[in-house]
CSV table of C-alpha atoms in Angstrom, one decimal:
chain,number,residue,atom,x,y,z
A,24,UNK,CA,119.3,110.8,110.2
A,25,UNK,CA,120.8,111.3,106.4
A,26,UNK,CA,123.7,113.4,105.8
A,27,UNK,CA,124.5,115.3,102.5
A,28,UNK,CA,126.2,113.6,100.0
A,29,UNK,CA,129.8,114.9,100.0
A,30,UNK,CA,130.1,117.1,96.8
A,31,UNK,CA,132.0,116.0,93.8
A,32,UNK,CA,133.2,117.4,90.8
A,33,UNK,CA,132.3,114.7,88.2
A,34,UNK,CA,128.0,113.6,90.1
A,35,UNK,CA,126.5,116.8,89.4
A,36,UNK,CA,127.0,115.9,85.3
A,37,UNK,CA,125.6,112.5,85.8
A,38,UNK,CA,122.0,112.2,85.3
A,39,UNK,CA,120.4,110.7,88.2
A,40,UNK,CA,123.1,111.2,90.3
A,41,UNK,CA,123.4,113.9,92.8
A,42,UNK,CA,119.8,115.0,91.8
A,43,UNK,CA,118.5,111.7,92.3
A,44,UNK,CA,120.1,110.7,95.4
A,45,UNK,CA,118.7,114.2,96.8
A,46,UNK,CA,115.4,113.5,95.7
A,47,UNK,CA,115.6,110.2,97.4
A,48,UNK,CA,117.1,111.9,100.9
A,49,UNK,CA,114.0,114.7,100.9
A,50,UNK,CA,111.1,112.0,100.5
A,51,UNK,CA,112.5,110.1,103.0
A,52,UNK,CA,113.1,113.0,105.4
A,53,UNK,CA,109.2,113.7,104.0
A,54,UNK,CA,107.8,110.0,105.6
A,55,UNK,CA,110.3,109.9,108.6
A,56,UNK,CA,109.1,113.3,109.8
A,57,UNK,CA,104.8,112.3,109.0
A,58,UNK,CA,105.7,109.0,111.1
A,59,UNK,CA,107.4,111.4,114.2
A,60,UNK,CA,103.7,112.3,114.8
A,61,UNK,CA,104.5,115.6,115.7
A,62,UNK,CA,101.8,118.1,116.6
A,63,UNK,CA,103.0,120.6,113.9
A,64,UNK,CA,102.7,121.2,110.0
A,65,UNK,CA,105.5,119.8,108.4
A,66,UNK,CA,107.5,122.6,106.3
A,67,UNK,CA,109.9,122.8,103.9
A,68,UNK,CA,112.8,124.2,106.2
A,69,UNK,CA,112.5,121.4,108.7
A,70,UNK,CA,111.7,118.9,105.6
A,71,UNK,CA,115.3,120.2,104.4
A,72,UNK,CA,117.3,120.0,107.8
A,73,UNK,CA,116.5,116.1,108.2
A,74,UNK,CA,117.1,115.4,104.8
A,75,UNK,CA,120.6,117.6,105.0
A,76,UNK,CA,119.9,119.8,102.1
A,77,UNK,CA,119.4,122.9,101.4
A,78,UNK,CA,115.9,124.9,102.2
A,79,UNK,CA,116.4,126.7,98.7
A,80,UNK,CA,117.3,122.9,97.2
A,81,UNK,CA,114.1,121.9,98.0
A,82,UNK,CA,111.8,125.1,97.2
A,83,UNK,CA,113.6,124.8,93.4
A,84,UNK,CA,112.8,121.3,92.9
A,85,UNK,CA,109.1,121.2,94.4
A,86,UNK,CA,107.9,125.2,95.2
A,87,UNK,CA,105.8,124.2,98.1
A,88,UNK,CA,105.2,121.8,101.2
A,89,UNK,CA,102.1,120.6,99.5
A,90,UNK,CA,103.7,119.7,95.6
A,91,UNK,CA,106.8,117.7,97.8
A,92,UNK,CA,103.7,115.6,99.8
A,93,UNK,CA,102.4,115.3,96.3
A,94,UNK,CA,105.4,113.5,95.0
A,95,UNK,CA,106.3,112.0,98.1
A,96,UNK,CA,102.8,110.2,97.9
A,97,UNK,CA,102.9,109.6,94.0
A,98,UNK,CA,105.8,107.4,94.7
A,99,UNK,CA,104.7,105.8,98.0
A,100,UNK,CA,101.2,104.9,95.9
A,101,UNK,CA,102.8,103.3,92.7
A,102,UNK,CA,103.3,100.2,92.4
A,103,UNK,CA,102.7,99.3,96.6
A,104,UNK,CA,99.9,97.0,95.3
A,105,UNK,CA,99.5,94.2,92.7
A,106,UNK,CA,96.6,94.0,91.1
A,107,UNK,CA,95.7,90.3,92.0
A,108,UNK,CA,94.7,87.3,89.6
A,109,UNK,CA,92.5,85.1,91.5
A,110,UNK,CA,90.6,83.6,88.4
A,111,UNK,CA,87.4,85.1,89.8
A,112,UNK,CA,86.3,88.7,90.2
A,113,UNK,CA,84.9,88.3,93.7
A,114,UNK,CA,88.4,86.8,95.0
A,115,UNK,CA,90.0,89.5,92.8
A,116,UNK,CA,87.8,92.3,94.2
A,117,UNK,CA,88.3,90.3,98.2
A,118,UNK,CA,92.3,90.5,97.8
A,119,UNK,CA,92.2,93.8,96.2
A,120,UNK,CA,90.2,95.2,99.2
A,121,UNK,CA,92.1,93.4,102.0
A,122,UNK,CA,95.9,94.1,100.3
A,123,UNK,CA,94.6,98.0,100.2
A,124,UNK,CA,93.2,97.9,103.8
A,125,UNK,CA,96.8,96.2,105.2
A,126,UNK,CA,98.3,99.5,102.8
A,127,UNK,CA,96.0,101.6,104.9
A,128,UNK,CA,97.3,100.3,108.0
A,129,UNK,CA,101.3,100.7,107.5
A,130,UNK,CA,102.3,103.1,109.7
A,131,UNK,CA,104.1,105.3,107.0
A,132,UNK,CA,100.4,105.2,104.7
A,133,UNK,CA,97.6,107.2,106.6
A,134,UNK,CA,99.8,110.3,107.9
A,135,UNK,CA,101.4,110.3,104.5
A,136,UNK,CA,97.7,110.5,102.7
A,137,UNK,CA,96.2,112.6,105.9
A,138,UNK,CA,99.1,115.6,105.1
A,139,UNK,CA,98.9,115.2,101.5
A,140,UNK,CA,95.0,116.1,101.4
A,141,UNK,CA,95.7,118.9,104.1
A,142,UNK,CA,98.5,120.6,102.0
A,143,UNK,CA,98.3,118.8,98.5
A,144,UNK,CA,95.1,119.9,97.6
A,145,UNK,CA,92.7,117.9,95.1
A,146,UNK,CA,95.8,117.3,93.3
A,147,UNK,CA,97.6,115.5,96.1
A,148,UNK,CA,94.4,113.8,97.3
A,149,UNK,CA,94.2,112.7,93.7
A,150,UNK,CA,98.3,111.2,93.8
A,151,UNK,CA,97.4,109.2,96.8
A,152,UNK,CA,94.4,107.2,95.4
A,153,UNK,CA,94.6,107.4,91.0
A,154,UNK,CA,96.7,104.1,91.0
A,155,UNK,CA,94.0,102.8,92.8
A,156,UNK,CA,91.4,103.3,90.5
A,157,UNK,CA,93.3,102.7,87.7
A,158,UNK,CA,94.0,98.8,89.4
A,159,UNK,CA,89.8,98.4,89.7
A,160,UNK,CA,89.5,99.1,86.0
A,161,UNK,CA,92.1,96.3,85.3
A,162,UNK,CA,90.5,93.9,87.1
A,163,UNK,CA,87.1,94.2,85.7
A,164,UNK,CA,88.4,94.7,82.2
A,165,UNK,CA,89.6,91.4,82.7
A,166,UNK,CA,86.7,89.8,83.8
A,167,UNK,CA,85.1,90.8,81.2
A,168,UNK,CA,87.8,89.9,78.8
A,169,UNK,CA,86.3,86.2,80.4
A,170,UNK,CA,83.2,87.1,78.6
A,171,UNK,CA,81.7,88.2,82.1
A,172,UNK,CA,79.1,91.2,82.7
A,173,UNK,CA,80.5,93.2,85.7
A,174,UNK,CA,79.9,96.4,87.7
A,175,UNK,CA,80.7,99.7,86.8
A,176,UNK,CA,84.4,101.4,88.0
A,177,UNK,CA,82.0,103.6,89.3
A,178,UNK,CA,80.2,101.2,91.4
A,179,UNK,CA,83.2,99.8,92.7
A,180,UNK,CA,85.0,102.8,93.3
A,181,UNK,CA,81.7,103.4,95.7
A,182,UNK,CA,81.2,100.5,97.1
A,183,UNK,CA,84.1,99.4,98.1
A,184,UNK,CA,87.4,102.0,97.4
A,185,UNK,CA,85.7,104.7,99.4
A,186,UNK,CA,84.5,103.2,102.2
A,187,UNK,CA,88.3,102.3,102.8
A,188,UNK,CA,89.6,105.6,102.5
A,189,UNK,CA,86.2,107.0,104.3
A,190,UNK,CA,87.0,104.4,107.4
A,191,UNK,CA,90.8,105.2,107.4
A,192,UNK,CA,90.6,108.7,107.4
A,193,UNK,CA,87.4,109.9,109.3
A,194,UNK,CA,87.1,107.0,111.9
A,195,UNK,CA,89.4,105.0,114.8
A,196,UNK,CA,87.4,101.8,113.3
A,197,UNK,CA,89.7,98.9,112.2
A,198,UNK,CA,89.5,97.4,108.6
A,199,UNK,CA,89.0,94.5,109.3
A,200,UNK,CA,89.1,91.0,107.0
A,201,UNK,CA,85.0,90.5,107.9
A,202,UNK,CA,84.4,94.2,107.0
A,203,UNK,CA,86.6,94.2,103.7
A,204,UNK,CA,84.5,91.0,102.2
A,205,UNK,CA,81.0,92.7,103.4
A,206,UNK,CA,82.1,95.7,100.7
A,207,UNK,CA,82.9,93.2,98.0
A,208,UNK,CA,79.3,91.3,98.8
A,209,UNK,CA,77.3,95.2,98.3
A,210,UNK,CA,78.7,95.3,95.0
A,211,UNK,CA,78.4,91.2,93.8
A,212,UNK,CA,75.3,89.7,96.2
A,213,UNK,CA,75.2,86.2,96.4
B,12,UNK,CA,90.2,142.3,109.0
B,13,UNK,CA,88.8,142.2,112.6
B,14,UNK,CA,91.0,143.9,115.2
B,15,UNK,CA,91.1,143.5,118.8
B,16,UNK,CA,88.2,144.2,120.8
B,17,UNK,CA,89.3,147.4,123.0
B,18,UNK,CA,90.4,146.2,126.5
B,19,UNK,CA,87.9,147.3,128.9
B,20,UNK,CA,88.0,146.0,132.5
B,21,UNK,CA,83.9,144.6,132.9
B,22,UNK,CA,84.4,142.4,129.8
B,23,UNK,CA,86.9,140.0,130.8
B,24,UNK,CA,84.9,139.1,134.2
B,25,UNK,CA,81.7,138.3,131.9
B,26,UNK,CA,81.6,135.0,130.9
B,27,UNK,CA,81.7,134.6,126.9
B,28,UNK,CA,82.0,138.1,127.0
B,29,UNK,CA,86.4,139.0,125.2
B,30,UNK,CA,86.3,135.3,125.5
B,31,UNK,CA,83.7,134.1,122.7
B,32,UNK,CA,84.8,136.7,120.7
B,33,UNK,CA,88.2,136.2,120.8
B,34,UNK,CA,86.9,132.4,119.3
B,35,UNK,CA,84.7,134.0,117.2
B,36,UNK,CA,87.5,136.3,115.7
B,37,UNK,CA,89.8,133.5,115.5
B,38,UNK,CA,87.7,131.1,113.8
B,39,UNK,CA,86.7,133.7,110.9
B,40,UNK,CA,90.2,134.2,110.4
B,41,UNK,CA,90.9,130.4,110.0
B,42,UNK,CA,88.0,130.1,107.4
B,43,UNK,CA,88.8,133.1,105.7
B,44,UNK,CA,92.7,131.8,105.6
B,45,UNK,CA,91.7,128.8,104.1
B,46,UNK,CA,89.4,130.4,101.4
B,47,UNK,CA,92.3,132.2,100.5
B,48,UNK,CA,93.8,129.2,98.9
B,49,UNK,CA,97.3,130.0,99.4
B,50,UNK,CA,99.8,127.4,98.8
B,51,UNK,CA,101.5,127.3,102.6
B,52,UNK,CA,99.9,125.2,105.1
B,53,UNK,CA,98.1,127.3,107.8
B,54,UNK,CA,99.6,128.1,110.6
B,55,UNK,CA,98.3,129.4,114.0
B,56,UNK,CA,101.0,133.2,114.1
B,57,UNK,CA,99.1,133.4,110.6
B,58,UNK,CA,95.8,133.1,111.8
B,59,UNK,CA,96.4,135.5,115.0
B,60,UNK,CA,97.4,137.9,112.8
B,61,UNK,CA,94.5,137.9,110.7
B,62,UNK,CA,92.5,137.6,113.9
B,63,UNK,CA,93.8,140.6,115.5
B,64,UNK,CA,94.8,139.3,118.6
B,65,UNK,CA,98.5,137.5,119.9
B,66,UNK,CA,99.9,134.6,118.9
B,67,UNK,CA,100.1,133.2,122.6
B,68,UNK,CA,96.4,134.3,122.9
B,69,UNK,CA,95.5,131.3,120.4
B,70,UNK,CA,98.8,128.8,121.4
B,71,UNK,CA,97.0,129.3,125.3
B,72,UNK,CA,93.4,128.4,123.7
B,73,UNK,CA,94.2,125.7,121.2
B,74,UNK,CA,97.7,124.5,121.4
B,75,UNK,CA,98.3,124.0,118.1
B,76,UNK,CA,96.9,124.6,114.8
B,77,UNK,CA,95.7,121.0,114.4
B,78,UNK,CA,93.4,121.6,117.4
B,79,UNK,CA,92.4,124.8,116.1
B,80,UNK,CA,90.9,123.4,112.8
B,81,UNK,CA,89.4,120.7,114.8
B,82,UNK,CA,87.4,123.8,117.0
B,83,UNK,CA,86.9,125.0,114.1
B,84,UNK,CA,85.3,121.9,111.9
B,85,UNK,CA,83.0,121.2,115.2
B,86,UNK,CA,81.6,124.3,114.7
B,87,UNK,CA,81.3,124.8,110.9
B,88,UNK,CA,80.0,121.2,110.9
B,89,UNK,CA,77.4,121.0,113.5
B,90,UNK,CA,74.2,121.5,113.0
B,91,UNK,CA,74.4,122.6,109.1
B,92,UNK,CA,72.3,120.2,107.8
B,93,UNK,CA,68.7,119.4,109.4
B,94,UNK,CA,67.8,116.0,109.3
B,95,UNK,CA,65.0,115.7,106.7
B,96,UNK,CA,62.3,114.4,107.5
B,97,UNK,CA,59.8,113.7,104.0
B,98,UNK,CA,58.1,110.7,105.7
B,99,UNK,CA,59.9,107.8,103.5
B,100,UNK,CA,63.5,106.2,104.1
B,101,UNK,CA,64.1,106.8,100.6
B,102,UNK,CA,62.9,110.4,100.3
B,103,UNK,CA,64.8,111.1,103.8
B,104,UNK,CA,68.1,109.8,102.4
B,105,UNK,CA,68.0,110.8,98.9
B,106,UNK,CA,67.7,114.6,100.7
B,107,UNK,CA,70.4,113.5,102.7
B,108,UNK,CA,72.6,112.8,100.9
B,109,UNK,CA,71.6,115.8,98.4
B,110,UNK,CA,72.1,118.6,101.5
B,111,UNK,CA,75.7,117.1,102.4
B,112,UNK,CA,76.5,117.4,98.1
B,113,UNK,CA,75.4,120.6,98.2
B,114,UNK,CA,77.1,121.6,102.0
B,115,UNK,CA,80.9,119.9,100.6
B,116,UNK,CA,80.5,122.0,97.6
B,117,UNK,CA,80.4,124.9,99.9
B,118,UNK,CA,83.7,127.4,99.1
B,119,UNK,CA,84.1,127.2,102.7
B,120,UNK,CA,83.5,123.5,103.8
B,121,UNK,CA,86.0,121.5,101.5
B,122,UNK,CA,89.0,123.4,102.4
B,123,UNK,CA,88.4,123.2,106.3
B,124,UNK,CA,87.8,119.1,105.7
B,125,UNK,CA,91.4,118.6,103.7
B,126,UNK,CA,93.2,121.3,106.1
B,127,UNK,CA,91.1,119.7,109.6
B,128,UNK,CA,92.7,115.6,108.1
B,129,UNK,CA,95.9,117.1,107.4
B,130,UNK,CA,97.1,119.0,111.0
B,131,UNK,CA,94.2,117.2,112.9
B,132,UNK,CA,94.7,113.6,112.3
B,133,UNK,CA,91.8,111.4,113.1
B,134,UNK,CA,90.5,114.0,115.5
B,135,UNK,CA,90.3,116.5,113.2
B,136,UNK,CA,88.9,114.4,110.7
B,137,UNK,CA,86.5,112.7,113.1
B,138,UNK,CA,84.9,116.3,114.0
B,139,UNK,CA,84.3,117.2,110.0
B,140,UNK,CA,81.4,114.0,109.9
B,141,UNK,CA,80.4,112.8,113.9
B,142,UNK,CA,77.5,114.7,113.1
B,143,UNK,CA,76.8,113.2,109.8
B,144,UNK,CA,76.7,109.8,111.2
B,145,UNK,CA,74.8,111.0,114.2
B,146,UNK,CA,72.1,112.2,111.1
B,147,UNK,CA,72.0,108.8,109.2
B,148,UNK,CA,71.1,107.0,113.2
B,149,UNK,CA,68.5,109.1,113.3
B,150,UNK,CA,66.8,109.1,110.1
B,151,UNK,CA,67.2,105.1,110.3
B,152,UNK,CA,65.9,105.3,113.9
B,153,UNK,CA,63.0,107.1,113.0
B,154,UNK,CA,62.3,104.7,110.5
B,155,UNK,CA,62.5,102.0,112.5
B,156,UNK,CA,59.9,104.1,114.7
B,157,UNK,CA,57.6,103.5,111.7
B,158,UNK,CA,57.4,99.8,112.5
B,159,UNK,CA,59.8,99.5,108.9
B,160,UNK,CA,63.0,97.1,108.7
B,161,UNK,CA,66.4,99.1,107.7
B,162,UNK,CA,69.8,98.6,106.7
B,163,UNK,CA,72.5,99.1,109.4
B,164,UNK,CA,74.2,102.6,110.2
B,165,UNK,CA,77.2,100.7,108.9
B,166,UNK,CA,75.8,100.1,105.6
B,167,UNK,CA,74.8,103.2,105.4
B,168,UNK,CA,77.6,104.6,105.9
B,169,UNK,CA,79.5,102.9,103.2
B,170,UNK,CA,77.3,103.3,100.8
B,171,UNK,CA,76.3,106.6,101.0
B,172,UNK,CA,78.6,108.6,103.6
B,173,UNK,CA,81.6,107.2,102.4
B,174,UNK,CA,81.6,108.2,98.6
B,175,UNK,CA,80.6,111.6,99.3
B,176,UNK,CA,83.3,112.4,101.2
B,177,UNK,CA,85.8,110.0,98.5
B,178,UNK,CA,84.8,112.2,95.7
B,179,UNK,CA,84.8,115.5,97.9
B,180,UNK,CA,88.3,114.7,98.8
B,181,UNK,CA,90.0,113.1,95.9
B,182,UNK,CA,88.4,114.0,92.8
B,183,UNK,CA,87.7,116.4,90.2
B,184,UNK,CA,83.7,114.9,89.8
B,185,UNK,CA,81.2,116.6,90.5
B,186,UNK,CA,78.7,115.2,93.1
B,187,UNK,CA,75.4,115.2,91.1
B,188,UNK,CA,71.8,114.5,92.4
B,189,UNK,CA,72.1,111.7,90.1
B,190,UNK,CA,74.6,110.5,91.6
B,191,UNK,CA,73.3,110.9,94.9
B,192,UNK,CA,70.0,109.2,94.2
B,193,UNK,CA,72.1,106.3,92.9
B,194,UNK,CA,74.1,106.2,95.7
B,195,UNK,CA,70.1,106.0,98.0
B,196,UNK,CA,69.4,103.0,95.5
B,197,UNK,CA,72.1,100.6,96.4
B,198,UNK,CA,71.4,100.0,99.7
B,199,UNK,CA,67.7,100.6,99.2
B,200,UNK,CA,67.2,98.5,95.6
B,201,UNK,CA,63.5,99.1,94.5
């Protein structure tokens, strides 16, 4: 449970202060509340009362339930993976697929991407995965910066991105390390 | 706007009689909520009042709004697409795969998926595509029939199913029959 920060004169002037720390309190109220599992929407007033802020607070900075899931999930999606340098693009693509599948499987990830589709729109679908994409390009612009002919993004983002998301979201099926190298082989045979 | 249907005292004691269309009612509401596109997240005092009939009416049926969408998706997604049936594996998945393009670019089928995943969870999300993957068993089982080798269900799945769904959900992209077809060639190379 957060409290408010107690008010003071000379934070609110400070940039990144108050505002900040406020911002921090609401997304984590945001991911404590997806990971309660509770049978119901989550909504701005609620949102507000476990972060200890104000409902209005929170309707200024982000308007609706589904822009704060689409910030809450811009963060959470930034940055959680490396993209990884394996000196091949198989064990590149192979680490890539397993790192995101372990992602998938934190229990603060799927309800966080699950209640960013349902109330984020396109544009929050699009917050939890753009990173991701973004990471697939880098790894095959660098194997062909080795001179190598690869797959398309496209391809990859096919073969192998969606059937992650597709088997997080849509089935109780596990991702397993077996399962994650199969995608990988679709996309670069033997 | 549908109202209530008037009380009369034969109907209740017919089986799906004010039952089914009490459902009925309250399922047309939830679809035509959701093509609304408002910005707040559905929620079932909302939909009862579109409906026409109490709150406690749906809270008895459903519970909560989570497994209302899910009622809701196993209807809207059962049965929608017929199983092709063009005497070829290819032919049968390319118009597959083409039917389910055209059926998530429905106004009324993308909504209900991201709004089903987001109050649902995976139950919710499982009812939007059982069906599909009941489909692709089928059309590879009837193959099979013919005396031909397939790929797995599995495969399918993930190389087909799955993007569909990943660039329904969490892009801008439009799913083209080119597209589609390509999607047919890469577990069926020529």
């Amino acid at each position: 449970m957060s409290t408010p920060a107690p008010p003071s004169p000379h934070v609110g002037s400070r940039p990144g202060g108050r505002s900040a720390r406020v911002r921090a309190a609401v997304q984590r109220a945001t991911q404590e509340l997806l990971a309660d599992e509770t049978n119901e929407p989550l909504t701005i007033p609620v949102v507000a009362a476990r972060a200890g802020v104000h409902a209005t607070t929170v309707y200024r900075r982000w308007g609706s339930i589904g822009e704060l899931l689409t910030d809450v999930a811009s963060s959470r999606f930034s940055g959680a993976i490396v993209v990884p340098d394996t000196g091949s693009l198989r064990g590149d693509l192979e680490r890539y697929a397993s790192d995101l599948a372990k992602d998938l499987g934190d229990p603060d990830s799927l309800p966080l991407v699950r209640a960013t589709i349902g109330a984020g729109g396109e544009q929050g679908a699009s917050a939890c995965t753009r990173e991701r994409q973004q990471q697939l390009e880098a790894i095959l612009e660098r194997e062909q910066a080795r001179g190598n002919q690869t797959p398309t993004v496209q391809h990859v983002i096919d073969a192998v991105l969606a059937p992650l998301y597709y088997r997080a979201i849509f089935t109780d099926k596990a991702l397993t390390p077996d399962w994650t190298r199969t995608l990988v082989s679709h996309v670069l045979p033997d």
